[in-house]
mmCIF file of C-alpha atoms in Angstrom:
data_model
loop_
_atom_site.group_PDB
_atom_site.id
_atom_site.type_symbol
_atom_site.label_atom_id
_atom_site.label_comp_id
_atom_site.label_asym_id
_atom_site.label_seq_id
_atom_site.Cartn_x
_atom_site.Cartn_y
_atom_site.Cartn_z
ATOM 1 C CA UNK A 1 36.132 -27.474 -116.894
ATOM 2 C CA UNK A 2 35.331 -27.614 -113.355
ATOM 3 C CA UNK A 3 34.689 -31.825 -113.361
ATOM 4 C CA UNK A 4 37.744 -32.072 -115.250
ATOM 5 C CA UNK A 5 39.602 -30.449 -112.028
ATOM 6 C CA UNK A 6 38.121 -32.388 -109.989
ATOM 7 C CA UNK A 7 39.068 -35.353 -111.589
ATOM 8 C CA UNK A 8 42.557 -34.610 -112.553
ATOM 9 C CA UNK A 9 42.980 -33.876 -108.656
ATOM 10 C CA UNK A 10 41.098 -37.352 -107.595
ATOM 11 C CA UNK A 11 43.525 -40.136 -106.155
ATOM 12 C CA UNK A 12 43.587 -43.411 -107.012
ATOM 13 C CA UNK A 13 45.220 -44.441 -103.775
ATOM 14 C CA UNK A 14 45.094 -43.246 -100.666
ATOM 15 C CA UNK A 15 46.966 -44.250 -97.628
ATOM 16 C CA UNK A 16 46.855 -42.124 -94.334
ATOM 17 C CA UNK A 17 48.960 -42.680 -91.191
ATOM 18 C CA UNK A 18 48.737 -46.167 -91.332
ATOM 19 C CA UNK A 19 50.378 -48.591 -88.964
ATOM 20 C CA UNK A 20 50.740 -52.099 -89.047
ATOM 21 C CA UNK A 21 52.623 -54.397 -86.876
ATOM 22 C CA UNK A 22 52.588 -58.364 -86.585
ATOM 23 C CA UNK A 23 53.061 -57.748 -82.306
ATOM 24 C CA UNK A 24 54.129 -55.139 -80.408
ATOM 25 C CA UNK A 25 56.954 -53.467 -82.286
ATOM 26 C CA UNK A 26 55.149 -51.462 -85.900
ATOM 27 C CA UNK A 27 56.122 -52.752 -89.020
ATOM 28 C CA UNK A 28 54.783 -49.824 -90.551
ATOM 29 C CA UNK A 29 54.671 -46.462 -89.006
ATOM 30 C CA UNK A 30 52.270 -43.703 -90.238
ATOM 31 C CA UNK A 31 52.729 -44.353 -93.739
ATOM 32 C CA UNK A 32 50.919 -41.538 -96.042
ATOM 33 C CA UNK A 33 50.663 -42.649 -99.826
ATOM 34 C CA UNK A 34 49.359 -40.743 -101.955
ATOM 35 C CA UNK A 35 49.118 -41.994 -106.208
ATOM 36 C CA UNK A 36 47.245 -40.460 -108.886
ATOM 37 C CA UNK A 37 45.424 -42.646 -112.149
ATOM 38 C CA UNK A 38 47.716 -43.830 -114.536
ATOM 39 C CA UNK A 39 50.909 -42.973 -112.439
ATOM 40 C CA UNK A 40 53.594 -46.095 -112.308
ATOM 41 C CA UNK A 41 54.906 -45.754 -108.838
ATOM 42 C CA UNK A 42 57.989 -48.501 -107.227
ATOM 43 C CA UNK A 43 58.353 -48.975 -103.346
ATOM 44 C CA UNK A 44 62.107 -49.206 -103.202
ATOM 45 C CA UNK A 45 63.528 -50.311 -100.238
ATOM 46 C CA UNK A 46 65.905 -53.204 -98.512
ATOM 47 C CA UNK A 47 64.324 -56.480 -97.375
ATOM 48 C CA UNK A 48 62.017 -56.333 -94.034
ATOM 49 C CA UNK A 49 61.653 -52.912 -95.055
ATOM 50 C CA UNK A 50 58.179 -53.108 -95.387
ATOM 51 C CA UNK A 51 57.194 -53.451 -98.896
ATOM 52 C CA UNK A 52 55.133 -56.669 -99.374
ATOM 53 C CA UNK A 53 53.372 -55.988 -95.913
ATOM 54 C CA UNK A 54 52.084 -52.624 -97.248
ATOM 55 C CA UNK A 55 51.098 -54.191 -100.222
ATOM 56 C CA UNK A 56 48.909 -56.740 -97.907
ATOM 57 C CA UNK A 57 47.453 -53.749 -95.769
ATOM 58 C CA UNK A 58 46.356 -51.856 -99.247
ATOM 59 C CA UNK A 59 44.526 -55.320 -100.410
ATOM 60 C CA UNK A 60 43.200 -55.842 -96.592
ATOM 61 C CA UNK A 61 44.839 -58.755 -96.592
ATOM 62 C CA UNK A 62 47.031 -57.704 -93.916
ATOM 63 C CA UNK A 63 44.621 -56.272 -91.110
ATOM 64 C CA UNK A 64 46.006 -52.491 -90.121
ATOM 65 C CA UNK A 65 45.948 -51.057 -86.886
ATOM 66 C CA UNK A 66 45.085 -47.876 -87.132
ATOM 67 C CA UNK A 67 45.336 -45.091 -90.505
ATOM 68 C CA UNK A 68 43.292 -45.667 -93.376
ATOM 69 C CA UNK A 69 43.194 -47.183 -97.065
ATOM 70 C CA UNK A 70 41.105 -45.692 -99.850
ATOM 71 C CA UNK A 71 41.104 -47.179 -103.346
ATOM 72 C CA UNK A 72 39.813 -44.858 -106.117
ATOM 73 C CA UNK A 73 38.526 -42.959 -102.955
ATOM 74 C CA UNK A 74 36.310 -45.852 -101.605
ATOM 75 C CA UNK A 75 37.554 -46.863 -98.094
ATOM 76 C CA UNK A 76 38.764 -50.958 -98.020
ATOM 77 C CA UNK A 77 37.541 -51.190 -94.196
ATOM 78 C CA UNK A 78 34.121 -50.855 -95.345
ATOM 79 C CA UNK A 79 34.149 -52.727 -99.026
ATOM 80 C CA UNK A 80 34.090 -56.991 -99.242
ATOM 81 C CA UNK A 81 36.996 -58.742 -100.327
ATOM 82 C CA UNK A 82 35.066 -60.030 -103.402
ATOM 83 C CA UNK A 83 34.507 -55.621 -104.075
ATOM 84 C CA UNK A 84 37.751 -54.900 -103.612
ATOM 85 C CA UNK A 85 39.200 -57.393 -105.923
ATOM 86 C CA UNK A 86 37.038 -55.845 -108.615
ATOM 87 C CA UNK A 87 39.261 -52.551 -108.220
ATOM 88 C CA UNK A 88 42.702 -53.909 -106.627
ATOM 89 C CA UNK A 89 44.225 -57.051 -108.342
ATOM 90 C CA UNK A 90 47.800 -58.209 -106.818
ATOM 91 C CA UNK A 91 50.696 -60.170 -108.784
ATOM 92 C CA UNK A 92 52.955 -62.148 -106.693
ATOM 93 C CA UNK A 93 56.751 -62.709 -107.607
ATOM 94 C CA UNK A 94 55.710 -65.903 -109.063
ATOM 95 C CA UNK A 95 53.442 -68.842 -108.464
ATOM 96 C CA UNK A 96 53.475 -72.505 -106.861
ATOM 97 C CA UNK A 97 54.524 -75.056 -109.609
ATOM 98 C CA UNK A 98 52.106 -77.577 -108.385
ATOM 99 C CA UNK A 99 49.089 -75.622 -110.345
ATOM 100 C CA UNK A 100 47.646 -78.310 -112.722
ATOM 101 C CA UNK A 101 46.204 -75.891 -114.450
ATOM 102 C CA UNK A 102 46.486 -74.759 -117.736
ATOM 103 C CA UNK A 103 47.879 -71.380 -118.813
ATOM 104 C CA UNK A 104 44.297 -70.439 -120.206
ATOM 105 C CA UNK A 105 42.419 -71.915 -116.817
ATOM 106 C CA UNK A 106 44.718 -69.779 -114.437
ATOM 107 C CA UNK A 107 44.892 -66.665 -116.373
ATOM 108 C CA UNK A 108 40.481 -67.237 -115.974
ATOM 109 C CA UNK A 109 40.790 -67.205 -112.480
ATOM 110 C CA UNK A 110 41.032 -63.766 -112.562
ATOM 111 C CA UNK A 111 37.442 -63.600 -113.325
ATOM 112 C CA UNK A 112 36.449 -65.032 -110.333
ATOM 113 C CA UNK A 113 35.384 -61.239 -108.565
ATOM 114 C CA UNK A 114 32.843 -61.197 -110.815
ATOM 115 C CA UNK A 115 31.371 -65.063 -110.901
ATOM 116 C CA UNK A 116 27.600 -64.562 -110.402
ATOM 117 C CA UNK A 117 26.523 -67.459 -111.992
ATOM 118 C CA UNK A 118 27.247 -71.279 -111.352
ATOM 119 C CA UNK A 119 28.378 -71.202 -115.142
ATOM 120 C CA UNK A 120 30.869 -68.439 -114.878
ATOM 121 C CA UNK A 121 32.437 -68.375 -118.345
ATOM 122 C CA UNK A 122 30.384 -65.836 -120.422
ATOM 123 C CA UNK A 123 31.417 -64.995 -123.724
ATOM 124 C CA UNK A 124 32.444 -61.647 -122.403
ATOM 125 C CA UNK A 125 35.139 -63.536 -120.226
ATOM 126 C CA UNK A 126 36.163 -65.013 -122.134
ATOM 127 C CA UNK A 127 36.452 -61.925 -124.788
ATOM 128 C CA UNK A 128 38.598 -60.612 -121.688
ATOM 129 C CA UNK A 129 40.688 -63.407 -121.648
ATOM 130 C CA UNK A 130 41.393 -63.679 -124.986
ATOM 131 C CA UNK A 131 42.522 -59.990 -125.365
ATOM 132 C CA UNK A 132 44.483 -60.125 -122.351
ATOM 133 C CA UNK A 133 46.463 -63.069 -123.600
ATOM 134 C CA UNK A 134 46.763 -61.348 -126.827
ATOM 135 C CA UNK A 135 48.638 -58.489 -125.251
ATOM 136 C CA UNK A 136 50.705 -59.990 -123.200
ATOM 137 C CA UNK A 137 51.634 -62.677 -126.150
ATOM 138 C CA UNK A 138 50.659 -66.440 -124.360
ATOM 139 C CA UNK A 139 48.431 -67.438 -126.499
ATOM 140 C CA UNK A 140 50.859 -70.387 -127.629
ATOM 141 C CA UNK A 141 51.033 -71.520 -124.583
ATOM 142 C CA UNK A 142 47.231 -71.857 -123.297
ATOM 143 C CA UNK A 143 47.112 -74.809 -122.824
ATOM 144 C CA UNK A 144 49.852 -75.934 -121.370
ATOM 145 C CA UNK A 145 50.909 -76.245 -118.055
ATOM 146 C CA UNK A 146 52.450 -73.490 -115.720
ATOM 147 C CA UNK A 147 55.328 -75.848 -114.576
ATOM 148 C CA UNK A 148 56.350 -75.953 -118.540
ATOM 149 C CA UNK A 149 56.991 -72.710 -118.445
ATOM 150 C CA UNK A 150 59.906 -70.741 -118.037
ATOM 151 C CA UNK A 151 60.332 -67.884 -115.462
ATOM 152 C CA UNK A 152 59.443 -65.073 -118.147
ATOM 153 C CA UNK A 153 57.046 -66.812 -119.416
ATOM 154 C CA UNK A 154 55.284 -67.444 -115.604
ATOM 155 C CA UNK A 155 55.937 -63.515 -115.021
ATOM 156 C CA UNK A 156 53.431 -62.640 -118.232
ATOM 157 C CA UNK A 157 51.155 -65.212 -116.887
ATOM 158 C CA UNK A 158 50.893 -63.632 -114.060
ATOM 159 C CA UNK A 159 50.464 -60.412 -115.229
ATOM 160 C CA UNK A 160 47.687 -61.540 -117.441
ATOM 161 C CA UNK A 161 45.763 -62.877 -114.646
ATOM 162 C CA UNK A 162 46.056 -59.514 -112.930
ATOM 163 C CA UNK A 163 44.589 -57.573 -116.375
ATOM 164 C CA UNK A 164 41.443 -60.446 -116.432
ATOM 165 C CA UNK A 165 40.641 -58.784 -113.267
ATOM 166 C CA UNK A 166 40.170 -55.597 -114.925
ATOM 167 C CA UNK A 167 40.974 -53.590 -111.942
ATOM 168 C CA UNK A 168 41.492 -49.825 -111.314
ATOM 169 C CA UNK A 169 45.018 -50.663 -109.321
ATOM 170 C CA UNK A 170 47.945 -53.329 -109.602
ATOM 171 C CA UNK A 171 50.111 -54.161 -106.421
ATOM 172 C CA UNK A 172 52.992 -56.240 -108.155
ATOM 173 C CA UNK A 173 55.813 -57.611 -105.434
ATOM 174 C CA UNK A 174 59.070 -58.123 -107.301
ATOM 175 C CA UNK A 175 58.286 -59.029 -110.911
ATOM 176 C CA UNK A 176 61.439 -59.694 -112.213
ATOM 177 C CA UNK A 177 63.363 -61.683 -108.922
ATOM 178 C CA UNK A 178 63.653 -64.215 -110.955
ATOM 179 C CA UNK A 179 64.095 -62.829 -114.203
ATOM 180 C CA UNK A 180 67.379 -62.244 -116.768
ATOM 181 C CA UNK A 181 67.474 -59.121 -118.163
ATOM 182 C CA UNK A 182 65.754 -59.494 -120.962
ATOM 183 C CA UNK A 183 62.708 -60.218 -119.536
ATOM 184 C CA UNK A 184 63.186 -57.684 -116.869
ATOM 185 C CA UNK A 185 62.846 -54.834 -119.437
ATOM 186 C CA UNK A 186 60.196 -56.964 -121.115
ATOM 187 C CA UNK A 187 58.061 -57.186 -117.525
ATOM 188 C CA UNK A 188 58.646 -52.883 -117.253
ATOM 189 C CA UNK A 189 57.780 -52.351 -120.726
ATOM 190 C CA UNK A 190 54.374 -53.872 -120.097
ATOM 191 C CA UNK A 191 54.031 -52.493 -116.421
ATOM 192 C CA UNK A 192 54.664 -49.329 -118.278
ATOM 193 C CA UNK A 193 52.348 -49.804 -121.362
ATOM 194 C CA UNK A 194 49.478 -50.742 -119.007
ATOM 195 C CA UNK A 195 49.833 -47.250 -117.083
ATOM 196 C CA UNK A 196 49.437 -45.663 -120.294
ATOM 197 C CA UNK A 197 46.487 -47.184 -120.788
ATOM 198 C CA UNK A 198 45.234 -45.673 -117.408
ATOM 199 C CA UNK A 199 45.958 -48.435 -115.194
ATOM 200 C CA UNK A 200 47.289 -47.698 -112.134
ATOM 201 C CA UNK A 201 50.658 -49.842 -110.773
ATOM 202 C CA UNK A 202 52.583 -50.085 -107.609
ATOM 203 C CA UNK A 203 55.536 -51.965 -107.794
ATOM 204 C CA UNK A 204 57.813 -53.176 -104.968
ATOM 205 C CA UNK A 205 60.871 -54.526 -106.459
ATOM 206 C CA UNK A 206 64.718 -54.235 -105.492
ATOM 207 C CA UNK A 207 65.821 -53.140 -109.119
ATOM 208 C CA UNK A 208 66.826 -49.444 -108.696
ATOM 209 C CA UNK A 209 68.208 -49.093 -112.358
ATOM 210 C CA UNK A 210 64.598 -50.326 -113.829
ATOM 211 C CA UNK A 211 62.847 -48.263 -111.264
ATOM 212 C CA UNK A 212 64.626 -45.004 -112.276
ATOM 213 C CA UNK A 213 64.105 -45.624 -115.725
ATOM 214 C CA UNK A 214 60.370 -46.766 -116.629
ATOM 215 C CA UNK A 215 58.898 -45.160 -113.328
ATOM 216 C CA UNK A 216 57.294 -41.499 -113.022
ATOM 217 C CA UNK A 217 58.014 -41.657 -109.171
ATOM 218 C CA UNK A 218 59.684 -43.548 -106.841
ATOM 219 C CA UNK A 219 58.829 -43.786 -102.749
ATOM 220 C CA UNK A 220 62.037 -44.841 -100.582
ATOM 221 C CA UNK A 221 60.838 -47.155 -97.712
ATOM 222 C CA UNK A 222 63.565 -47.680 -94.458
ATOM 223 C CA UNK A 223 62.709 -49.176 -91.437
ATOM 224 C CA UNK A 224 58.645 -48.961 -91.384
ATOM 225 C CA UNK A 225 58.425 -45.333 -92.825
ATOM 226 C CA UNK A 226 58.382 -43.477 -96.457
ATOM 227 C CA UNK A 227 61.906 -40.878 -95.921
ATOM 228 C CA UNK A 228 61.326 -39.509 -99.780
ATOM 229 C CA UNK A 229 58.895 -39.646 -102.361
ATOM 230 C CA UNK A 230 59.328 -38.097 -105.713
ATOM 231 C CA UNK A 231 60.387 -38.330 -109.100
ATOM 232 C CA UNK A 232 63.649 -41.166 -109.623
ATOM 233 C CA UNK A 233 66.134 -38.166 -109.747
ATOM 234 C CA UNK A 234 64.977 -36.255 -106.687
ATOM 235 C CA UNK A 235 65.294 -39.393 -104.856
ATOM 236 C CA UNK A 236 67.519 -41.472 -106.425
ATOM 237 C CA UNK A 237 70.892 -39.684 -104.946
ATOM 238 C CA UNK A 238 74.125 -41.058 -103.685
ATOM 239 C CA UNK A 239 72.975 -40.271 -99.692
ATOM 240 C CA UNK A 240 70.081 -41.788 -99.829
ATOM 241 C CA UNK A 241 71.271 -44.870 -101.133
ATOM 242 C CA UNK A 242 73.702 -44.899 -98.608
ATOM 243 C CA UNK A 243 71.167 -44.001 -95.479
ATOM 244 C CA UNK A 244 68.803 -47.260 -97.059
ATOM 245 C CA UNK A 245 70.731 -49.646 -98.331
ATOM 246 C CA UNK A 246 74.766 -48.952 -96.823
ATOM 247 C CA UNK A 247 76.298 -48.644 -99.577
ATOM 248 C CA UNK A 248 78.602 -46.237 -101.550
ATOM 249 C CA UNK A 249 77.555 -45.503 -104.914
ATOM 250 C CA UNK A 250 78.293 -43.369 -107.789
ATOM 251 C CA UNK A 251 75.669 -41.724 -110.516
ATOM 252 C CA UNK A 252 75.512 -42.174 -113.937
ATOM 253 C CA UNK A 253 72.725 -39.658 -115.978
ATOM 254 C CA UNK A 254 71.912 -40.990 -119.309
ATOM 255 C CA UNK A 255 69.054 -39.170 -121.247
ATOM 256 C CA UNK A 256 67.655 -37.476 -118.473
ATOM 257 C CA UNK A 257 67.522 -41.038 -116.455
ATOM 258 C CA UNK A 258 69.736 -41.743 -113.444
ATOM 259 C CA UNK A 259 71.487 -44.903 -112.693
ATOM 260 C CA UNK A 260 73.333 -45.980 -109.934
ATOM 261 C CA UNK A 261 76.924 -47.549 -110.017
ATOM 262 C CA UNK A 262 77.629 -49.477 -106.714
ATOM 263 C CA UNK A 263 81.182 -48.449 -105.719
ATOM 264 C CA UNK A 264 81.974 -49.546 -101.917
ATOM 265 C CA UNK A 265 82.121 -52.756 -100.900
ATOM 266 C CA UNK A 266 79.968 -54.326 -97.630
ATOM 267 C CA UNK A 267 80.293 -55.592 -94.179
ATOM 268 C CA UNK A 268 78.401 -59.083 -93.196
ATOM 269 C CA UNK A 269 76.814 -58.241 -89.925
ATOM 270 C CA UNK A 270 77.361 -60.634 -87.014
#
């Protein structure tokens, strides 16, 4: 009973008082993150709010200046790239068109954190690879191209790559910019089906109506720094919306999920 406390208490990430900033002026400013295994989080926020730079301090890509990063409670200023790719995969919005690789050859490359042989393709990546593509339903198109694809189809591609990696967390930066509706939902449904799985996703991504409905919390970014963290209806509200983004809206519940109606209209700053 006791290990099973402990490990229902354990974080999956942990960020504490970090700061980040490109020059003089912070980016970020003593951001503390806290997300539990298997929890689907979004960072919500305007643009240069932050989001995709936090995304590049959790996968050290982005170098912080002072705060720390742990990933299922192993600190990234002391693990390799190559180690923390094994527990932290990110998916981009989408991918350069000038790939000449196949579907099956770039959903692979998400082996590559564990290549320890000049012959990396063992049969259990490619067992990985298989299943992955499976799930996510691209096996038709393996072998074809990514620029023959369409957007929704690129999005799953993506997303497969990120499951190849078999990691503990998933960073994914605005999934469905792109996207029509359809395969919006279809990118949260499988966001969402991966978390119950046990996977662990943080999503940045500017669609507050998805957000509220597939996420089990939602953390507000404005201006460097997290102002509320919680579940979509604590957060979601009317003067919050209008403190981030400036802009009236009005609330709509439907079956216990809360989505916003925008209502005023906006200036064009000068």
């Amino acid at each position: 009973m006791q290990c099973e406390e402990q490990q229902a208490e354990k974080n999956m990430l942990d960020v504490s008082d970090l700061v980040f900033g490109y020059s003089d002026e912070d980016t970020l400013k003593g951001v503390n993150i806290t997300i539990k295994p298997g929890e689907f989080v979004a960072l919500m926020g305007p643009n240069g709010s932050g989001k995709t730079t936090m995304m590049r301090c959790i996968n050290k890509i982005l170098k912080i200046k002072s705060g720390s990063v742990k990933i299922d409670e192993e600190d990234i200023l002391r693990l390799k790239m190559e180690d923390i790719a094994k527990i932290c995969t990110t998916v981009p919005a989408d991918t350069p068109l000038d790939f000449a690789l196949t579907v099956r050859d770039f959903v692979s490359l998400g082996r590559a954190p564990y290549v320890n042989t000049l012959w990396w393709e063992t049969d259990e990546d490619e067992k990985i690879v298989d299943q992955a593509m499976w799930d996510l339903g691209i096996t038709r198109y393996e072998n074809r191209r990514l620029h023959e694809l369409s957007s929704g189809e690129r999005a799953r591609v993506l997303l497969a790559k990120g499951v190849v990696q078999t990691p503990k967390l998933m960073l994914v930066d605005e999934p469905s910019a792109h996207l029509d509706i359809k395969y919006k939902v279809q990118v949260m449904e499988i966001l969402r089906d991966l978390t119950n799985k046990g996977l662990t996703v943080l999503i940045a991504s500017h669609d507050i109506n998805l957000l509220t409905r597939f996420c089990d919390k939602i953390m507000l970014l404005s201006k460097g720094r997290i102002i509320d963290y919680g579940l979509p209806k604590d957060v979601v509200t009317k003067e919050s919306i209008r403190e981030v983004f400036d802009i009236e809206v009005e609330l709509v519940e439907c079956n216990g999920i809360v989505y916003i109606l925008p209502t005023g209209s906006t200036i064009i700053e000068q």
